[in-house]
PDB file of C-alpha atoms in Angstrom:
ATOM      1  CA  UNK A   1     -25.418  -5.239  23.235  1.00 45.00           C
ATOM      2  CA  UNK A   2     -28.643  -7.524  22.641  1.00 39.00           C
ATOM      3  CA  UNK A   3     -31.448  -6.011  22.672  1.00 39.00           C
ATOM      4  CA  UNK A   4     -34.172  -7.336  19.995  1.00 38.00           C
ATOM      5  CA  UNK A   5     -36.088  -5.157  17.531  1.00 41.00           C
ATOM      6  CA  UNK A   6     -39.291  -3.668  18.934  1.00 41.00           C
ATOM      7  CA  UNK A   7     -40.269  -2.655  15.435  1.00 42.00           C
ATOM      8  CA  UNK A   8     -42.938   0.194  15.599  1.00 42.00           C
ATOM      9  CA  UNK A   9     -44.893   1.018  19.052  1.00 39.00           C
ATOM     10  CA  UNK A  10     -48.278   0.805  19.752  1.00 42.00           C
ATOM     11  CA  UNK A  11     -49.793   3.059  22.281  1.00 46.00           C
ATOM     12  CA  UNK A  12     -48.137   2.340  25.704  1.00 69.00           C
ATOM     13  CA  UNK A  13     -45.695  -0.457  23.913  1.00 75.00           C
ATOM     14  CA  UNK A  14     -42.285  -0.209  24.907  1.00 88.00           C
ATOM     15  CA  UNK A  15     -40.142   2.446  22.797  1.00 96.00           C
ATOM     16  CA  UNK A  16     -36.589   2.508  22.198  1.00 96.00           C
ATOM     17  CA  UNK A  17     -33.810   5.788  21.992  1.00 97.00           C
ATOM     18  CA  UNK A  18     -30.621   5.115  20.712  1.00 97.00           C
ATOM     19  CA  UNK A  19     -28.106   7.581  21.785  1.00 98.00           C
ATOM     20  CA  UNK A  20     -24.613   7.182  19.410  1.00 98.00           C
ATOM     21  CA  UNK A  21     -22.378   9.794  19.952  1.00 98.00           C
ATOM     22  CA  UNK A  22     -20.022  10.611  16.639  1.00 98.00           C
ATOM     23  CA  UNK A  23     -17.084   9.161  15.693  1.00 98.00           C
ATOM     24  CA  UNK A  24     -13.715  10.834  16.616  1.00 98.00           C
ATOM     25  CA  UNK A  25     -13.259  13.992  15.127  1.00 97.00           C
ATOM     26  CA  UNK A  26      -9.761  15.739  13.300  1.00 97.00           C
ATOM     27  CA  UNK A  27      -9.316  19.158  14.527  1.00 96.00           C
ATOM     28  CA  UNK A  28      -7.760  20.666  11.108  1.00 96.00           C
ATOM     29  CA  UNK A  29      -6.641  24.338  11.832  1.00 96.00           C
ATOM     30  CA  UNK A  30      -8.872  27.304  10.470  1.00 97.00           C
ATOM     31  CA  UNK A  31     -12.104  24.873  10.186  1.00 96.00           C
ATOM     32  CA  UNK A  32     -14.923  25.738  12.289  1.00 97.00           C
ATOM     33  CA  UNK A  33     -16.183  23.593  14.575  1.00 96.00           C
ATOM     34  CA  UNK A  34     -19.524  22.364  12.734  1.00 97.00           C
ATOM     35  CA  UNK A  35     -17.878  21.240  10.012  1.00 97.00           C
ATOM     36  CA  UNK A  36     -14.644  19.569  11.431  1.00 97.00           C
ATOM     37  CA  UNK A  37     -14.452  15.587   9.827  1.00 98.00           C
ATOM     38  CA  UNK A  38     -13.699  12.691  11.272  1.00 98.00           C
ATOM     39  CA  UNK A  39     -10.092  11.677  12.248  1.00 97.00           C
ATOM     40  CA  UNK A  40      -8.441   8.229  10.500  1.00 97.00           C
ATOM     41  CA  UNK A  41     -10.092   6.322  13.853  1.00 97.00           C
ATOM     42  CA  UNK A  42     -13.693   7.977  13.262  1.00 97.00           C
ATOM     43  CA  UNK A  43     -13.637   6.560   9.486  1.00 97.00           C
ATOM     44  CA  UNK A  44     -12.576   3.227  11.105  1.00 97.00           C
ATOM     45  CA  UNK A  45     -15.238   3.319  14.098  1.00 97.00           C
ATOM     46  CA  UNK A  46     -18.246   4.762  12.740  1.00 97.00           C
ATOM     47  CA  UNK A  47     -18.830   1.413   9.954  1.00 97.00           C
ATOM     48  CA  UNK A  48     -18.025  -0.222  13.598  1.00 97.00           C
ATOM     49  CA  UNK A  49     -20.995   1.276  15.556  1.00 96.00           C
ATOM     50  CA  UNK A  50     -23.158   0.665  12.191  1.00 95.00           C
ATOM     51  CA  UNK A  51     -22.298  -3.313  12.406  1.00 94.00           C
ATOM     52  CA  UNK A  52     -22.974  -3.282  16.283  1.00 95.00           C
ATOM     53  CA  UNK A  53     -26.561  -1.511  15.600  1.00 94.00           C
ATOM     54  CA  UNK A  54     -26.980  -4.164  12.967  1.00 91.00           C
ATOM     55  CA  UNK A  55     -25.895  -7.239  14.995  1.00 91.00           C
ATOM     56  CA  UNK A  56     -27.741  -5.850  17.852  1.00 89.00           C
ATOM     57  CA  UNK A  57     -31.308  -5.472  16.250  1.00 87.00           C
ATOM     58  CA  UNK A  58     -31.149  -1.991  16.828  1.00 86.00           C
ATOM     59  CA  UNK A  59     -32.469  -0.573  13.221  1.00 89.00           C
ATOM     60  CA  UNK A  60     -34.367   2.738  13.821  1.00 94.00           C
ATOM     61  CA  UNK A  61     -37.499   3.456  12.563  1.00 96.00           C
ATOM     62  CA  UNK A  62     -36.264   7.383  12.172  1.00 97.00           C
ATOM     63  CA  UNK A  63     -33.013   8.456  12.827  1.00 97.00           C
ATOM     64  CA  UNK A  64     -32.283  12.003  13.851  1.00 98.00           C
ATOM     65  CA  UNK A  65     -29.067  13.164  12.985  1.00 98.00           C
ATOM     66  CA  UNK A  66     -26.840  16.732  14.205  1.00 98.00           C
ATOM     67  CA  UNK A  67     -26.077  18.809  11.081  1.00 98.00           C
ATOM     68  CA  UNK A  68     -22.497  18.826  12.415  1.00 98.00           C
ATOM     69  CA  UNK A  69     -20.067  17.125   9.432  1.00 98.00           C
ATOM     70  CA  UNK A  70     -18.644  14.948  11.883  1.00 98.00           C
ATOM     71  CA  UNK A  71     -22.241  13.361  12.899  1.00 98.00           C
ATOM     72  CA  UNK A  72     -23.593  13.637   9.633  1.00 98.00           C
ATOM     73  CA  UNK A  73     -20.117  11.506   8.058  1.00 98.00           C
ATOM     74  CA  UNK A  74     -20.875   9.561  11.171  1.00 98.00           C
ATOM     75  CA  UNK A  75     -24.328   8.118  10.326  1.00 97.00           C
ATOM     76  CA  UNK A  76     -23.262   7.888   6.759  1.00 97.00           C
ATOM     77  CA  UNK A  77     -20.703   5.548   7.215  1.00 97.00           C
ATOM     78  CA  UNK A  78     -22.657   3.889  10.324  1.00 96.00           C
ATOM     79  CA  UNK A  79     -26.446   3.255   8.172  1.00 95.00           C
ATOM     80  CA  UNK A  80     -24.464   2.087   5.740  1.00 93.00           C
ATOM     81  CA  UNK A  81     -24.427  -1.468   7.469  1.00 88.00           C
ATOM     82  CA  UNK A  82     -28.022  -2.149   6.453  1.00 87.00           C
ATOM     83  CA  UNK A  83     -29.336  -3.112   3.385  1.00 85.00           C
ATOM     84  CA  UNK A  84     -32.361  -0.909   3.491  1.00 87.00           C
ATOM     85  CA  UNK A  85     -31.243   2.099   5.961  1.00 87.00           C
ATOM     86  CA  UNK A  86     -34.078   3.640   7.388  1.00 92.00           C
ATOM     87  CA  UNK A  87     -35.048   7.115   7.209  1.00 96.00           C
ATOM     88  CA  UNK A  88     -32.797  10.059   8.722  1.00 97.00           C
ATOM     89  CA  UNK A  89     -33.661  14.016   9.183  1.00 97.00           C
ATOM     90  CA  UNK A  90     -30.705  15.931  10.128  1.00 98.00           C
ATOM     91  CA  UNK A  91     -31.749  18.718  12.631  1.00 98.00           C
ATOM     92  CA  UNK A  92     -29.436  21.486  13.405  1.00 98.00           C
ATOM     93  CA  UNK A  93     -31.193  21.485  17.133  1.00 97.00           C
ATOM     94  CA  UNK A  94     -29.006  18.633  17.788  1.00 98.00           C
ATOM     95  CA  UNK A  95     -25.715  20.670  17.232  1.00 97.00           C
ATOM     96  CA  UNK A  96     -24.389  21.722  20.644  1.00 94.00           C
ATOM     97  CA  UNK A  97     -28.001  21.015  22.498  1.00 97.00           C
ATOM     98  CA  UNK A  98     -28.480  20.576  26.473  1.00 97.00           C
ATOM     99  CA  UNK A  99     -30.574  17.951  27.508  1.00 97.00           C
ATOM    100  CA  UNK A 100     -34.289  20.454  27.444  1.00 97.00           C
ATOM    101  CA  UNK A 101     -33.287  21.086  23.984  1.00 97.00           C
ATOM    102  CA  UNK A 102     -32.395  17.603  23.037  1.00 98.00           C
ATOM    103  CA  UNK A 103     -35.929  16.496  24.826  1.00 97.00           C
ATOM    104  CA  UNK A 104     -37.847  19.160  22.515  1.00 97.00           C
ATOM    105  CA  UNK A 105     -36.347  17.276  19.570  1.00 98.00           C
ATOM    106  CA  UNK A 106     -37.501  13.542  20.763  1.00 97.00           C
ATOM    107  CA  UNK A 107     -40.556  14.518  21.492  1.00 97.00           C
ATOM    108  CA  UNK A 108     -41.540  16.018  18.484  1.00 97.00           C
ATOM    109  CA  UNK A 109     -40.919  12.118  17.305  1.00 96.00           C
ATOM    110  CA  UNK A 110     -44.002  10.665  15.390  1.00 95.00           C
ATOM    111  CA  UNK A 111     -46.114   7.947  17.322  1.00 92.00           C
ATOM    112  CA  UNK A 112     -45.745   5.190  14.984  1.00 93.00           C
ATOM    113  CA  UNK A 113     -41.831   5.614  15.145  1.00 95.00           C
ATOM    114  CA  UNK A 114     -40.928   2.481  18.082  1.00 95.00           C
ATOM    115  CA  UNK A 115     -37.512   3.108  17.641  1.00 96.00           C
ATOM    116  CA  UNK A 116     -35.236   6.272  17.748  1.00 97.00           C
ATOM    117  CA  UNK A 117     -31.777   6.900  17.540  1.00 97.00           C
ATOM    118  CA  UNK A 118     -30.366  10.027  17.948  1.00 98.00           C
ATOM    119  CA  UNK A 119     -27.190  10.918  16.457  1.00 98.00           C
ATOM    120  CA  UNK A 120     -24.722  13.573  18.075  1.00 98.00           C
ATOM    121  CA  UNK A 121     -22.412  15.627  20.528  1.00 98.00           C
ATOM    122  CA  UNK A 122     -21.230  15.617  24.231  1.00 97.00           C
ATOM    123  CA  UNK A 123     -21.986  16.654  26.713  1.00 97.00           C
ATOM    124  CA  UNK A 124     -25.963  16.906  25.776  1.00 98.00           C
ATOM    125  CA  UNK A 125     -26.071  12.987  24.705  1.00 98.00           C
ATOM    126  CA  UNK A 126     -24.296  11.870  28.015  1.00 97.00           C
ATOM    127  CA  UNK A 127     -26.081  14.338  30.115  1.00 98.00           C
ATOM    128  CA  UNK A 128     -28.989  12.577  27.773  1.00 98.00           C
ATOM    129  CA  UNK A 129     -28.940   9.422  29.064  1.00 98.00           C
ATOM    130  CA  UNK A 130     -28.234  10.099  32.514  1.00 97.00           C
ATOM    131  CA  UNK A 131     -31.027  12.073  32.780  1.00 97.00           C
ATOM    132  CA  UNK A 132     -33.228   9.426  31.118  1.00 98.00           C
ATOM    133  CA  UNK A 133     -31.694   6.130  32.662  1.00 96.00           C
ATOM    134  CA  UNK A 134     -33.616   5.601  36.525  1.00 85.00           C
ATOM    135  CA  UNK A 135     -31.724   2.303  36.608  1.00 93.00           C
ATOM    136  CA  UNK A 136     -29.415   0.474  34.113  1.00 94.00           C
ATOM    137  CA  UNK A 137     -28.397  -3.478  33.093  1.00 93.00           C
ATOM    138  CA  UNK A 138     -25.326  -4.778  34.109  1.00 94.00           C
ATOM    139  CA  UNK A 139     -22.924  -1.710  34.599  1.00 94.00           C
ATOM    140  CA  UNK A 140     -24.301   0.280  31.470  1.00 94.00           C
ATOM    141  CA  UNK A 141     -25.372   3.477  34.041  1.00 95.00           C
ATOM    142  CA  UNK A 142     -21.694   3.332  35.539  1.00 94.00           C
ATOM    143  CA  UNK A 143     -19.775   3.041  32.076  1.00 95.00           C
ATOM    144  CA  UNK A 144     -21.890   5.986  31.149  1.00 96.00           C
ATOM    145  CA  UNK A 145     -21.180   8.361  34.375  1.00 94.00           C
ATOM    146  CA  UNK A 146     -17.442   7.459  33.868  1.00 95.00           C
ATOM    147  CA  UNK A 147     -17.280   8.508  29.945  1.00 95.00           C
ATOM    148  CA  UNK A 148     -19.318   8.335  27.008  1.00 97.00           C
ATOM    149  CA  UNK A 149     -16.798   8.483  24.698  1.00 97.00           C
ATOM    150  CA  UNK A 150     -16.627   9.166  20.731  1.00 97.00           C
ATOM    151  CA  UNK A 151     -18.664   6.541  18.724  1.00 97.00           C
ATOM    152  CA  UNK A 152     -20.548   4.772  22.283  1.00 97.00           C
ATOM    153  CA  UNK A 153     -23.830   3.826  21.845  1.00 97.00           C
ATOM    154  CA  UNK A 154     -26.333   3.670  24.640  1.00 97.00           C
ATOM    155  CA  UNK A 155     -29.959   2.090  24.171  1.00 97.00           C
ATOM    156  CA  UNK A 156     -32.584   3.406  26.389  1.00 97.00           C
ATOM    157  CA  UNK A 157     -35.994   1.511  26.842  1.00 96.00           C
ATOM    158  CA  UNK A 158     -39.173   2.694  28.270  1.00 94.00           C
ATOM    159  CA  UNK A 159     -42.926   2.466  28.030  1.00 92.00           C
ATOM    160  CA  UNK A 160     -45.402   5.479  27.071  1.00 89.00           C
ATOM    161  CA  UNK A 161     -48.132   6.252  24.907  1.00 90.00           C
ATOM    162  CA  UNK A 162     -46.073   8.484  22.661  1.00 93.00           C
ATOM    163  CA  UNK A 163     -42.484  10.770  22.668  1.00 96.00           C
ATOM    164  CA  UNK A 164     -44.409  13.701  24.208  1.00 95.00           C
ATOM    165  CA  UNK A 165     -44.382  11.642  27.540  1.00 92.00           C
ATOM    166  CA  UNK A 166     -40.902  10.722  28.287  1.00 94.00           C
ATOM    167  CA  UNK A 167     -39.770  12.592  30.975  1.00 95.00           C
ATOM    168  CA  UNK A 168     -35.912  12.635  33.058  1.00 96.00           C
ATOM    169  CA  UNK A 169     -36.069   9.075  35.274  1.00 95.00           C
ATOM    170  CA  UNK A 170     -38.770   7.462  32.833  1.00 94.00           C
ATOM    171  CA  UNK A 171     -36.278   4.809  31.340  1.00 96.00           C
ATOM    172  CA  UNK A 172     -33.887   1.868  31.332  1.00 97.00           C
ATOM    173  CA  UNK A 173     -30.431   1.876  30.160  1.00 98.00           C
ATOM    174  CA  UNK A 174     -30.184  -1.176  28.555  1.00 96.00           C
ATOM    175  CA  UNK A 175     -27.063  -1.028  26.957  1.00 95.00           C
ATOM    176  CA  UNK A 176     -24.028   1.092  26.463  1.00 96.00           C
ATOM    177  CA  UNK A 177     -21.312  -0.092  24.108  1.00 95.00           C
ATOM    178  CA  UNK A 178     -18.077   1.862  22.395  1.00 96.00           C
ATOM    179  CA  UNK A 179     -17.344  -0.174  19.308  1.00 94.00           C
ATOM    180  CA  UNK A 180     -14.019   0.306  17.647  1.00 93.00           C
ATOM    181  CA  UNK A 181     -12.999  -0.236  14.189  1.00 86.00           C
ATOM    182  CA  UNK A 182     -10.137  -2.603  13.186  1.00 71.00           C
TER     183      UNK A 182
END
Protein backbone atom coordinates (compact mmCIF):
# COMPACT_ATOMS: atom_id res chain seq x y z
CA UNK A 1 0.00 0.00 0.00
CA UNK A 2 1.85 3.38 -1.06
CA UNK A 3 -0.01 5.95 -1.36
CA UNK A 4 1.61 9.43 -0.08
CA UNK A 5 -0.03 11.87 2.33
CA UNK A 6 -2.32 14.41 0.67
CA UNK A 7 -2.42 16.34 3.91
CA UNK A 8 -5.56 18.66 3.95
CA UNK A 9 -7.63 19.43 0.55
CA UNK A 10 -8.13 22.45 -1.06
CA UNK A 11 -11.22 22.99 -3.05
CA UNK A 12 -11.28 20.42 -5.94
CA UNK A 13 -7.75 18.81 -4.55
CA UNK A 14 -7.76 15.25 -4.45
CA UNK A 15 -9.35 13.69 -1.11
CA UNK A 16 -8.70 10.49 0.41
CA UNK A 17 -11.33 7.72 2.39
CA UNK A 18 -9.84 5.11 4.20
CA UNK A 19 -12.11 2.25 4.69
CA UNK A 20 -10.53 -0.33 7.66
CA UNK A 21 -12.82 -2.78 8.60
CA UNK A 22 -12.28 -4.06 12.51
CA UNK A 23 -10.20 -6.49 13.70
CA UNK A 24 -11.54 -10.07 14.30
CA UNK A 25 -14.03 -10.24 16.79
CA UNK A 26 -14.63 -13.11 19.94
CA UNK A 27 -18.16 -14.11 20.04
CA UNK A 28 -18.36 -14.64 24.05
CA UNK A 29 -21.88 -16.14 24.87
CA UNK A 30 -24.62 -13.78 26.45
CA UNK A 31 -22.73 -10.48 25.06
CA UNK A 32 -24.57 -8.48 22.67
CA UNK A 33 -23.39 -7.85 19.57
CA UNK A 34 -22.20 -4.04 19.95
CA UNK A 35 -20.10 -4.72 22.50
CA UNK A 36 -18.45 -8.13 21.55
CA UNK A 37 -14.19 -7.59 21.79
CA UNK A 38 -11.76 -8.58 19.75
CA UNK A 39 -10.54 -12.24 19.51
CA UNK A 40 -6.53 -13.08 20.45
CA UNK A 41 -5.94 -12.42 16.34
CA UNK A 42 -7.87 -8.91 16.44
CA UNK A 43 -5.43 -7.74 19.43
CA UNK A 44 -2.59 -9.04 17.18
CA UNK A 45 -3.94 -7.42 13.78
CA UNK A 46 -5.36 -4.23 14.66
CA UNK A 47 -1.48 -2.64 15.97
CA UNK A 48 -0.86 -4.41 12.35
CA UNK A 49 -3.29 -2.27 10.25
CA UNK A 50 -2.06 0.85 12.53
CA UNK A 51 1.77 0.20 11.29
CA UNK A 52 0.52 -0.34 7.60
CA UNK A 53 -1.50 3.18 7.82
CA UNK A 54 1.71 4.53 9.25
CA UNK A 55 4.20 3.06 6.72
CA UNK A 56 1.78 3.87 4.07
CA UNK A 57 1.35 7.73 4.69
CA UNK A 58 -2.08 7.20 5.31
CA UNK A 59 -2.58 9.47 8.69
CA UNK A 60 -6.17 10.90 8.69
CA UNK A 61 -6.96 14.22 9.22
CA UNK A 62 -10.37 12.93 11.16
CA UNK A 63 -11.09 9.58 11.79
CA UNK A 64 -14.63 8.36 12.18
CA UNK A 65 -15.00 5.50 14.21
CA UNK A 66 -18.39 2.80 14.84
CA UNK A 67 -19.34 2.90 18.55
CA UNK A 68 -19.21 -0.91 18.30
CA UNK A 69 -16.37 -2.22 21.13
CA UNK A 70 -14.81 -4.19 18.59
CA UNK A 71 -14.14 -0.98 16.19
CA UNK A 72 -13.66 1.28 18.88
CA UNK A 73 -10.67 -1.43 20.57
CA UNK A 74 -9.84 -1.54 16.91
CA UNK A 75 -8.75 2.09 16.29
CA UNK A 76 -7.34 2.17 19.74
CA UNK A 77 -4.88 -0.27 19.27
CA UNK A 78 -4.50 0.75 15.39
CA UNK A 79 -3.85 5.04 16.12
CA UNK A 80 -1.74 3.96 18.49
CA UNK A 81 1.13 3.61 15.80
CA UNK A 82 1.52 7.37 15.53
CA UNK A 83 3.12 9.61 17.66
CA UNK A 84 0.56 12.33 17.45
CA UNK A 85 -2.83 10.34 16.47
CA UNK A 86 -5.13 12.51 14.90
CA UNK A 87 -8.51 13.29 15.91
CA UNK A 88 -11.39 10.52 16.09
CA UNK A 89 -15.39 10.97 16.70
CA UNK A 90 -17.04 7.76 17.25
CA UNK A 91 -20.55 7.83 15.58
CA UNK A 92 -23.05 5.24 16.39
CA UNK A 93 -24.38 5.78 12.53
CA UNK A 94 -21.55 3.67 11.61
CA UNK A 95 -22.82 0.59 13.65
CA UNK A 96 -24.60 -1.77 11.24
CA UNK A 97 -25.01 1.15 8.36
CA UNK A 98 -25.81 0.43 4.48
CA UNK A 99 -23.94 2.26 2.14
CA UNK A 100 -26.84 5.67 1.99
CA UNK A 101 -26.29 5.72 5.61
CA UNK A 102 -22.59 5.36 5.60
CA UNK A 103 -22.59 8.25 2.67
CA UNK A 104 -24.73 10.62 5.10
CA UNK A 105 -21.87 10.19 7.58
CA UNK A 106 -18.86 11.15 4.99
CA UNK A 107 -20.45 13.78 3.82
CA UNK A 108 -21.15 15.53 6.77
CA UNK A 109 -17.03 15.53 6.76
CA UNK A 110 -15.56 19.13 7.20
CA UNK A 111 -13.86 20.71 4.01
CA UNK A 112 -10.53 21.23 5.35
CA UNK A 113 -10.39 17.43 6.40
CA UNK A 114 -8.14 15.86 2.97
CA UNK A 115 -8.09 12.71 4.49
CA UNK A 116 -10.78 10.33 6.02
CA UNK A 117 -10.79 7.06 7.34
CA UNK A 118 -13.66 5.42 8.35
CA UNK A 119 -13.59 2.79 10.84
CA UNK A 120 -16.20 -0.20 10.88
CA UNK A 121 -18.51 -3.26 9.93
CA UNK A 122 -19.39 -5.50 6.89
CA UNK A 123 -21.20 -5.59 4.76
CA UNK A 124 -21.76 -1.54 4.62
CA UNK A 125 -17.76 -0.89 4.31
CA UNK A 126 -17.39 -3.51 1.43
CA UNK A 127 -20.60 -2.59 -0.17
CA UNK A 128 -18.69 0.99 0.61
CA UNK A 129 -16.07 0.73 -1.56
CA UNK A 130 -17.60 -1.02 -4.29
CA UNK A 131 -19.96 1.44 -4.65
CA UNK A 132 -17.31 4.19 -4.58
CA UNK A 133 -14.41 2.46 -6.62
CA UNK A 134 -15.31 3.15 -10.82
CA UNK A 135 -11.93 1.51 -11.44
CA UNK A 136 -9.14 0.18 -9.13
CA UNK A 137 -4.95 -0.25 -9.20
CA UNK A 138 -3.56 -3.40 -9.71
CA UNK A 139 -6.24 -6.02 -8.53
CA UNK A 140 -7.43 -3.88 -5.42
CA UNK A 141 -11.35 -3.82 -7.02
CA UNK A 142 -11.09 -7.77 -7.44
CA UNK A 143 -9.53 -8.53 -3.87
CA UNK A 144 -12.37 -6.41 -2.65
CA UNK A 145 -15.44 -8.20 -4.63
CA UNK A 146 -13.88 -11.55 -3.46
CA UNK A 147 -13.72 -10.57 0.49
CA UNK A 148 -13.01 -7.74 2.55
CA UNK A 149 -12.11 -9.44 5.38
CA UNK A 150 -11.59 -8.45 9.24
CA UNK A 151 -8.83 -5.75 9.68
CA UNK A 152 -8.47 -4.93 5.37
CA UNK A 153 -7.94 -1.62 4.59
CA UNK A 154 -8.97 -0.07 1.32
CA UNK A 155 -7.88 3.61 0.27
CA UNK A 156 -10.16 5.36 -2.03
CA UNK A 157 -9.01 8.58 -3.97
CA UNK A 158 -11.01 11.10 -5.74
CA UNK A 159 -11.29 14.76 -6.61
CA UNK A 160 -14.23 17.23 -5.44
CA UNK A 161 -14.75 20.43 -3.97
CA UNK A 162 -15.90 19.02 -0.66
CA UNK A 163 -17.53 15.47 1.03
CA UNK A 164 -21.04 16.67 0.05
CA UNK A 165 -20.04 15.75 -3.63
CA UNK A 166 -18.87 12.27 -3.66
CA UNK A 167 -21.24 10.27 -5.20
CA UNK A 168 -21.31 5.97 -6.04
CA UNK A 169 -18.60 5.66 -9.23
CA UNK A 170 -16.78 9.06 -8.26
CA UNK A 171 -13.46 7.29 -7.08
CA UNK A 172 -10.32 5.19 -7.37
CA UNK A 173 -9.48 2.26 -5.37
CA UNK A 174 -6.09 2.69 -4.82
CA UNK A 175 -5.30 0.19 -2.48
CA UNK A 176 -6.71 -2.67 -0.54
CA UNK A 177 -4.51 -4.47 1.96
CA UNK A 178 -5.38 -7.14 5.01
CA UNK A 179 -2.45 -6.79 7.36
CA UNK A 180 -1.93 -9.48 9.92
CA UNK A 181 -0.27 -9.37 13.16
CA UNK A 182 2.69 -11.65 14.09
Amino acid sequence: MTVPDSGAADAGAPRRLVVLRHAKSAWPDGVPDHERPLAPRGLRDAPAAGRALAEAGCRPDLALCSTAVRARRTWELARARWDAPPPTRLDPRLYGADVPELLDVVRETPDEVGTLLLVGHNPGLEELVLALAVEGLGDALDQVRLKFPTSAIAVLTWQGPDWRTLAPGAALLTSMTVPRGG
